[in-house]
Coordinates of C-alpha atoms and ligand atoms in Angstrom, one line a residue:
X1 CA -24.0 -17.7 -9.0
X2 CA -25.5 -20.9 -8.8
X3 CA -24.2 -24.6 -7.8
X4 CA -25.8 -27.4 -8.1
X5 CA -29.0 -26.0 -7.8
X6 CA -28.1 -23.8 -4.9
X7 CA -27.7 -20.4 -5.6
X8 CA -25.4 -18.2 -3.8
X9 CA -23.4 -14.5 -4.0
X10 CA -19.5 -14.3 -4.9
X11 CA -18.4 -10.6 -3.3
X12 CA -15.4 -8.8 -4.3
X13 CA -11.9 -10.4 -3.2
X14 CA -13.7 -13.6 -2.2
X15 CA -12.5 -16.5 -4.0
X16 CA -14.6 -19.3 -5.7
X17 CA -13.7 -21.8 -8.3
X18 CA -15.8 -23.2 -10.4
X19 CA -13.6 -26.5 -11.8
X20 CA -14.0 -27.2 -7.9
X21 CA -17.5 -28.4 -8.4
X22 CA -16.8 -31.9 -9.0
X23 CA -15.1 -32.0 -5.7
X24 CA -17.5 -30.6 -3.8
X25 CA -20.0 -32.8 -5.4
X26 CA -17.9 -35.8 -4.3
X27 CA -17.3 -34.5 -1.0
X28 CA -21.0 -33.8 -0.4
X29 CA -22.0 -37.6 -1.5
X30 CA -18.8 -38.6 1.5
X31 CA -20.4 -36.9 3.7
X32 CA -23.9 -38.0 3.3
X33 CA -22.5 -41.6 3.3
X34 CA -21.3 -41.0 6.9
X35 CA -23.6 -42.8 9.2
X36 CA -23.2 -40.0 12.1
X37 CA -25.0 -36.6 12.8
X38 CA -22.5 -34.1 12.0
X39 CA -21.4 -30.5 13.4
X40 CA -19.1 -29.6 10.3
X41 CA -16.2 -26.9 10.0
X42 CA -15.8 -25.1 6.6
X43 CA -12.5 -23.7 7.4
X44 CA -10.9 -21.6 4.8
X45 CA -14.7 -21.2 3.9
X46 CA -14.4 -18.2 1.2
X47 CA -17.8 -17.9 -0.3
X48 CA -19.3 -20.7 2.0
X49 CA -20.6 -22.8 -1.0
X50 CA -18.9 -26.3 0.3
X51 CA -20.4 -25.7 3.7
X52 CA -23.7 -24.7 2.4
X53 CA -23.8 -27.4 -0.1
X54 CA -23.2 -30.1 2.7
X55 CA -25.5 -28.9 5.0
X56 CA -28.3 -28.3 2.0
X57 CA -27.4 -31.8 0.2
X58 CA -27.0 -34.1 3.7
X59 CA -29.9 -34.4 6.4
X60 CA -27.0 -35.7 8.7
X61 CA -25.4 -32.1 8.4
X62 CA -26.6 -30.6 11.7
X63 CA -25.0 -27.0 11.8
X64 CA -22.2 -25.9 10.0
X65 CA -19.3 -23.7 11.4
X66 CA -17.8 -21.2 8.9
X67 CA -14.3 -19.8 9.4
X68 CA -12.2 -17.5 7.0
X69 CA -9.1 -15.3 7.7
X70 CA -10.6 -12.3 5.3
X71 CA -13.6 -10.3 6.6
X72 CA -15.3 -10.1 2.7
X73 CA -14.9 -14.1 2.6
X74 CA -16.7 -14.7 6.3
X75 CA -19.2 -12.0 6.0
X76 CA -20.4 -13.3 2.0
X77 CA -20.3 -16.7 3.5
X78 CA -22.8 -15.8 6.6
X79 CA -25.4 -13.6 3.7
X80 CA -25.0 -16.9 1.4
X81 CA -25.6 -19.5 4.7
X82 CA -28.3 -17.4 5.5
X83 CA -30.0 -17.2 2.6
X84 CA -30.0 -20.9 2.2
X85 CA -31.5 -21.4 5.7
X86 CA -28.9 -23.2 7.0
X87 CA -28.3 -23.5 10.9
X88 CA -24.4 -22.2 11.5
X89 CA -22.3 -19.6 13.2
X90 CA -20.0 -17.3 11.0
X91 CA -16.7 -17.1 12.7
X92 CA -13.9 -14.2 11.2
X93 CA -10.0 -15.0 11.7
X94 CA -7.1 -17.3 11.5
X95 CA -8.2 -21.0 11.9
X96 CA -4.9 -21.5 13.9
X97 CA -6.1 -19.3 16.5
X98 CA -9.8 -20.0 16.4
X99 CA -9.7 -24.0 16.9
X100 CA -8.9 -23.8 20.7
X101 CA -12.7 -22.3 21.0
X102 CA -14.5 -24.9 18.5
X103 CA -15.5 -28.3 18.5
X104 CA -16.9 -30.1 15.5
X105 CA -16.9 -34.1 13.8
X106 CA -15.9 -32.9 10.6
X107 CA -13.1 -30.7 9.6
X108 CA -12.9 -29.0 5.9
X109 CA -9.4 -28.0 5.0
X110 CA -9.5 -26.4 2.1
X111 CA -6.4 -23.8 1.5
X112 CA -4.5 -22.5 -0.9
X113 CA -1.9 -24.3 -1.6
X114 CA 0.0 -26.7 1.7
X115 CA -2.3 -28.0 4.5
X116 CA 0.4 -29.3 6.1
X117 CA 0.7 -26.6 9.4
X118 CA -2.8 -26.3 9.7
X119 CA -2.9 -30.2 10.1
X120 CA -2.6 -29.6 14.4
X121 CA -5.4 -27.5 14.1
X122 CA -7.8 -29.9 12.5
X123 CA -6.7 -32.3 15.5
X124 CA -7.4 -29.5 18.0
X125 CA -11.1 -29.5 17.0
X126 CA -11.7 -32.8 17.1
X127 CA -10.5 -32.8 21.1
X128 CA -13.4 -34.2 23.1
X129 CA -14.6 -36.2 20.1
X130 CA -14.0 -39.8 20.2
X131 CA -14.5 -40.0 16.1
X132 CA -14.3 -37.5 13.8
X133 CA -13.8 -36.9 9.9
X134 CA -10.9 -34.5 8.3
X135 CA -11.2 -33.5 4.9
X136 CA -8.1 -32.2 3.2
X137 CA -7.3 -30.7 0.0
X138 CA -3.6 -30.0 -1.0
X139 CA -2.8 -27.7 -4.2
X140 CA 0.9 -27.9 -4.1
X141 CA 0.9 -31.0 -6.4
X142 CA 4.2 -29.9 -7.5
X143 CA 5.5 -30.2 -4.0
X144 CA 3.8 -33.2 -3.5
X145 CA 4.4 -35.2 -7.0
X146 CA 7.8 -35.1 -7.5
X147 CA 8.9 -31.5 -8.8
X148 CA 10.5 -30.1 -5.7
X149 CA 11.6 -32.7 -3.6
X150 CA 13.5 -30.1 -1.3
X151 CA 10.3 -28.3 -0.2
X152 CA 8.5 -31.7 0.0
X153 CA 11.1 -33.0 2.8
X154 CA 10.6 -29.6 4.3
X155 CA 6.7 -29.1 4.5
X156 CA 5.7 -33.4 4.1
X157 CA 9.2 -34.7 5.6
X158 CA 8.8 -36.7 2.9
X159 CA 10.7 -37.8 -0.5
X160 CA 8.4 -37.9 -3.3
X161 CA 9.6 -39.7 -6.4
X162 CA 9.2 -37.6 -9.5
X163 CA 8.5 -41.0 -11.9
X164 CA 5.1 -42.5 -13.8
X165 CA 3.3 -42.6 -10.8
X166 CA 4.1 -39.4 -9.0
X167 CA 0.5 -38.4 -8.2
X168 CA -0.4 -41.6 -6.1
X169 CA 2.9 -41.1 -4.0
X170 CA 2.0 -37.5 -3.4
X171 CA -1.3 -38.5 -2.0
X172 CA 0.4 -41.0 -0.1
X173 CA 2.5 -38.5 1.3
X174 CA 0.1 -36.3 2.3
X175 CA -2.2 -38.9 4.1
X176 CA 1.1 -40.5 6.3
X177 CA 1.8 -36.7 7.4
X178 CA -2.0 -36.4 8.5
X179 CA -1.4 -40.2 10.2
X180 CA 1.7 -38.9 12.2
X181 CA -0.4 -36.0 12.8
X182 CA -3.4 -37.8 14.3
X183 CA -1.1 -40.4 16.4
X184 CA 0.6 -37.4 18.0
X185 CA -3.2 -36.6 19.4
X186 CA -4.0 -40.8 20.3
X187 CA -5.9 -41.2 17.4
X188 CA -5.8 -43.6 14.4
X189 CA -7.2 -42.8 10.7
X190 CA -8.8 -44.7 8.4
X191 CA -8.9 -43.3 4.5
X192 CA -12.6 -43.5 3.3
X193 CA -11.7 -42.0 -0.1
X194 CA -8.9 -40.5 -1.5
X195 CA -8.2 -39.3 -5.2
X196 CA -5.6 -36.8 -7.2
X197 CA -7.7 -34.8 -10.0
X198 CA -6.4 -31.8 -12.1
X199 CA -4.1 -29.6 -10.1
X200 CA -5.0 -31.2 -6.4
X201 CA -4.6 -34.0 -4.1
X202 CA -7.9 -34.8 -1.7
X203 CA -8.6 -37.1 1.3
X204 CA -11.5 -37.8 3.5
X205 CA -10.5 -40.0 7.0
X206 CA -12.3 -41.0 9.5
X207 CA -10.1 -40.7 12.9
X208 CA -10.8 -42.7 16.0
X209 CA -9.3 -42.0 19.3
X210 CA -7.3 -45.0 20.6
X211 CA -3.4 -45.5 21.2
X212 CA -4.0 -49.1 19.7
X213 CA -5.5 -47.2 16.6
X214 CA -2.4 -44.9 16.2
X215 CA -0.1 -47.6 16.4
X216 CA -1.9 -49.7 13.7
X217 CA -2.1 -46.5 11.9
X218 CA 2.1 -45.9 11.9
X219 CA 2.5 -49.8 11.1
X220 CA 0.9 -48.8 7.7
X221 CA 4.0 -46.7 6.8
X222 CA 6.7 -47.0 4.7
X223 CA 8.4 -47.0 1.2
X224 CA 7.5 -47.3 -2.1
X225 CA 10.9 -48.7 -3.7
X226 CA 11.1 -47.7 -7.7
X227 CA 14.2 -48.7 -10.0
X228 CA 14.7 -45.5 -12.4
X229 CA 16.3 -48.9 -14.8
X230 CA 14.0 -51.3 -15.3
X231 CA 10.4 -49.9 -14.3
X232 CA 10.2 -52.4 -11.3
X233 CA 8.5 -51.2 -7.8
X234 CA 7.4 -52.5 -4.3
X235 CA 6.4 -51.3 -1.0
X236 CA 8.5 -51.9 1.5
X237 CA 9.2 -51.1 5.5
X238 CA 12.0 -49.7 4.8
X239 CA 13.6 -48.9 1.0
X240 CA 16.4 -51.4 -0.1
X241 CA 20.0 -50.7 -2.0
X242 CA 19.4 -53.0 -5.3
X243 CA 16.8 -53.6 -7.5
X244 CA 15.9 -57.4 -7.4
X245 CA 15.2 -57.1 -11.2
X246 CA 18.3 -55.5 -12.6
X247 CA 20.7 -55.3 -9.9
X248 CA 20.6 -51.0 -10.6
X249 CA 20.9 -48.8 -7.8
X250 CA 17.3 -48.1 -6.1
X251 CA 15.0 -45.0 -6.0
X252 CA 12.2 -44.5 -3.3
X253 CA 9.4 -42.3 -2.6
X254 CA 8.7 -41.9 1.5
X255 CA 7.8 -42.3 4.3
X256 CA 4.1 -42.6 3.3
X257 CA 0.9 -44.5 3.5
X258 CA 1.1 -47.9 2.3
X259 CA -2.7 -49.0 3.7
X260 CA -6.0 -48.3 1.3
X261 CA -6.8 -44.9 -0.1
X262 CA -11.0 -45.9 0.4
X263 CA -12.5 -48.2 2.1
X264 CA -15.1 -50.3 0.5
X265 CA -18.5 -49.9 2.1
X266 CA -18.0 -46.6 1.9
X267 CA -17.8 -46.0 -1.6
X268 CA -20.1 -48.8 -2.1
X269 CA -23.0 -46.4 -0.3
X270 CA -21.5 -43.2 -1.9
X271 CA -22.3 -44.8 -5.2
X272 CA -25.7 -45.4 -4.2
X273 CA -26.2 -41.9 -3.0
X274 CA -24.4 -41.1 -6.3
X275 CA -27.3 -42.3 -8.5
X276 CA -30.2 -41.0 -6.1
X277 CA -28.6 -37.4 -6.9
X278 CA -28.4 -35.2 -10.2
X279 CA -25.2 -33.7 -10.0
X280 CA -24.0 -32.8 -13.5
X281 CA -20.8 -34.8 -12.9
X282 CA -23.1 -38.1 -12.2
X283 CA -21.4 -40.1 -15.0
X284 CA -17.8 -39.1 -14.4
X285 CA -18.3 -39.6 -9.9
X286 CA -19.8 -43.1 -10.8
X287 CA -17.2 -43.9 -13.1
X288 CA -14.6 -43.0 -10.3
X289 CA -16.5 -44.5 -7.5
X290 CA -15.9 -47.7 -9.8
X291 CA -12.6 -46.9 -9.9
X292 CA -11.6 -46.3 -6.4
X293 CA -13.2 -49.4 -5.6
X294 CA -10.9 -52.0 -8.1
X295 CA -7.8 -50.5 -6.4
X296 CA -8.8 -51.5 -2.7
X297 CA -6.7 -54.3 -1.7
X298 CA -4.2 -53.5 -4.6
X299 CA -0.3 -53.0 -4.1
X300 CA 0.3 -49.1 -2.9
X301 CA 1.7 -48.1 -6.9
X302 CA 0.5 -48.6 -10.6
X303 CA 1.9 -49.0 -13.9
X304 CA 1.4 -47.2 -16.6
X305 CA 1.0 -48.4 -19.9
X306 CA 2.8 -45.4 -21.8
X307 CA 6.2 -45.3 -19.7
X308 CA 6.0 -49.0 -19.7
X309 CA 6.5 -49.0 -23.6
X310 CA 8.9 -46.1 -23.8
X311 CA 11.2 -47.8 -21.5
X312 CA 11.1 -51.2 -23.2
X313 CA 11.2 -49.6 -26.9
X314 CA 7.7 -51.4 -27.5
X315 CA 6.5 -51.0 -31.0
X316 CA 3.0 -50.5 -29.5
X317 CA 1.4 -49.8 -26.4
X318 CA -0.9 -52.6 -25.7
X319 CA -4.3 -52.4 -24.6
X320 CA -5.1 -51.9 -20.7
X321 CA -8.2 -54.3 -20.6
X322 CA -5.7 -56.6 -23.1
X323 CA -2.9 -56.3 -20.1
X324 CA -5.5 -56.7 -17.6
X325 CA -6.9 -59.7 -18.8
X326 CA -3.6 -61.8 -19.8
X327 CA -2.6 -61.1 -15.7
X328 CA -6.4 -62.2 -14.6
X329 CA -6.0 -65.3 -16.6
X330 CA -2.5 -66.3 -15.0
X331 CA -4.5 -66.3 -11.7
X332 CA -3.4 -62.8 -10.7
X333 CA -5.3 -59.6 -9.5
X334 CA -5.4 -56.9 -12.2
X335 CA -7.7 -54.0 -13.0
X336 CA -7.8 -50.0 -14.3
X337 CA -7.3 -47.1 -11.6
X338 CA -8.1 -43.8 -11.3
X339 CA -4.8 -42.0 -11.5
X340 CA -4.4 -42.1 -15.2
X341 CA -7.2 -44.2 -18.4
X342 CA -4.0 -45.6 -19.4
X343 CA -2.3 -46.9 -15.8
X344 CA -3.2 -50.4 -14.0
X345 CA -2.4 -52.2 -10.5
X346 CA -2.1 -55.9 -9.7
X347 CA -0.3 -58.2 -7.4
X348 CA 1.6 -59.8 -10.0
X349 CA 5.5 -59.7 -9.9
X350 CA 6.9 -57.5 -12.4
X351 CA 8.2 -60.3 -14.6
X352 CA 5.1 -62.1 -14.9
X353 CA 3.6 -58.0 -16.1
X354 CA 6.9 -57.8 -18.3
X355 CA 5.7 -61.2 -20.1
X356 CA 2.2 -60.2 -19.8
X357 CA 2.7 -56.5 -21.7
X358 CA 4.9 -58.2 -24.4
X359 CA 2.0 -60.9 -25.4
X360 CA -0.8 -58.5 -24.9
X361 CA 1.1 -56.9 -28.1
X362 CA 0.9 -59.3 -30.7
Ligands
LIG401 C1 -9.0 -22.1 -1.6 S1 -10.0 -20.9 -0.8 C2 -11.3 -21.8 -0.1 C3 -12.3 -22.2 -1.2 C4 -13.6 -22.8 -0.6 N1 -13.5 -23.8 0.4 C5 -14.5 -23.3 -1.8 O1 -14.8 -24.5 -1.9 O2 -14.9 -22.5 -2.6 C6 -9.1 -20.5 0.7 C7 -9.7 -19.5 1.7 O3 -9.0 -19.6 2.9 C8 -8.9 -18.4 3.5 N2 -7.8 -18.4 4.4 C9 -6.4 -18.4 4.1 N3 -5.7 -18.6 5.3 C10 -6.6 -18.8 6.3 C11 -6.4 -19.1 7.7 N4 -5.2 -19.2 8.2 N5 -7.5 -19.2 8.4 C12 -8.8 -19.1 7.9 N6 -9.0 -18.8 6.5 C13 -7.9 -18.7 5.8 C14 -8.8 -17.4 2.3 O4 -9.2 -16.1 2.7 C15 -9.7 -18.1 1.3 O5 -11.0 -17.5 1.3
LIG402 ZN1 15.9 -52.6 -12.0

């Protein structure tokens, strides 16, 4: 097999996915654009590739740690590290057991499906540091974005909201339960990029260790309120009764993370590193880069175009840039996102959108 240029063994039983590519790409660019040397952790490592790829793509990657439950995975992942020349230590069995004997700056969680109990663990490796980095991938979108909001409250203790923009209060979800997490251990996070793609949720955060840290981190919690009626949503401390709009009965999505899903310099030097590499998914990472950068500093929800028509029997559905533009010109922040071509976020109140979608149809 070969990735990227790097060419590595897949044995029997061990698991590797291909479609992952463009997220290993993106995670390797996130970690290059960390400014620290790094000891990582490729838990759930299977075939090793994300490890290897880190350490081979990023001269900050000091020596990688590979752990996986199933003896094929961790023994294909030490032939592959070796034969990319890679500095690490190959370590068989359960990551919940195995954390109390490692250390490392940056922790891959990469599992199937929930990452929710193995959360602790992450926090357990980073125990002498006083900054680290945890990179989670969750699978159960279902869970997460809005299909079974019984096993959402029991694994995220959380109530997703199964509406038009499900996917960015799943990942919201999932990034206050690492928050909680990390405050339990004195530490605060900060997201440095965050995205929903295909059938998964990822985040990268950096964690700092500080009481002052955790408590900013819990202030960023809260509600995302939605109206089921009208289409009209805010974020909110705590989730009222009544929709301001329509006087209906209110929805809401949470606890979850109503702070920034990237932070700017970040992806600012990630899409530098972006263009100094030849990834074959160059043109679609810069594109989201761009993205993820026009929704920093934008409301914690979007809008999107299609269910905004359906629901107010529009003849059309009007242009984004159209929408975008009409809102910019009445002195408002507008612009695309990442979570769907068709969806946008601004700060504008929902009547001044309302007026806005109507005229960007005729
Ligand atoms: C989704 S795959 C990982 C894919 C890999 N990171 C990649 O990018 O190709 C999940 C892996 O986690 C391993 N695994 C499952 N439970 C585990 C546990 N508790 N501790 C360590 N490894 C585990 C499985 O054997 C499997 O190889
Ligand atoms: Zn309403």
């Amino acid at each position: 097999m070969e990735e990227e240029g790097i060419k590595f063994s897949v044995s029997k039983n061990v698991f590797y996915n291909p479609k992952m590519t463009f997220c290993r790409s993106m995670c390797s660019i996130a970690v290059g654009a960390i400014r620290n040397q790094l000891e990582i952790c490729d838990s759930f490592c299977a075939t090793g590739i994300r490890g290897i790829r880190y350490a081979k793509e990023n001269k900050n990657v000091k020596h990688v740690i590979f752990v996986d439950i199933e003896k094929n995975a961790i023994k294909c992942a030490k032939e592959n590290a070796k034969k990319a020349r890679i500095e690490h230590e190959a370590i068989h069995g359960n990551i919940s057991r195995v954390v109390f004997d490692i250390s490392a700056d940056f922790l891959e969680l990469d599992p199937f499906g929930t990452p929710a109990p193995y959360l602790y663990d992450g926090f357990r490796v980073f125990n002498p540091k006083k900054i680290a980095y945890l990179s989670v991938t969750a699978t159960d979108v279902a869970v997460l974005c809005g299909g079974k909001t019984r096993a959402c409250i029991k694994n995220y203790h959380s109530k997703p909201l199964n509406n038009e923009f499900t996917h960015e209060n799943g990942l919201r979800i999932l990034i206050r339960r690492i928050a909680e997490t990390a405050a339990e251990f004195n530490m605060g996070i900060k997201p440095l990029l965050s995205f929903s793609k295909s059938h998964y949720l990822k985040t990268i955060i950096e964690v700092k260790r500080s009481a002052d840290l955790a408590y900013k981190s819990m202030d960023m919690l809260g509600y995302v309120e939605f109206c089921q009626s009208c289409g009209y949503r805010n974020a909110a401390k705590f989730p009222r009764e009544k929709c301001t709009n329509c006087g209906a009965l209110l929805d809401y999505a949470g606890p979850l993370w109503l702070g920034d899903l990237h932070e700017k310099i970040f992806i600012e030097k990630m899409a530098e590193l972006n263009e100094k590499r030849n990834y074959s998914h160059k043109d679609e990472i810069r594109k989201m880069l761009k993205l993820f950068e026009d929704e920093i500093g934008m409301p914690p929800y979007h809008y999107e175009l299609h269910a905004m028509a359906k629901r107010l029997k529009a003849s059309l559905v009007p242009k984004t840039e159209e929408v975008i533009s009409g809102l910019r010109k009445k002195g408002f922040k507008a612009g695309k996102d990442h979570f769907s071509p068709t969806s946008i976020k601004t700060d504008a109140p929902y009547d001044i959108l309302l007026d806005t979608f109507s005229e960007s149809i005729q």
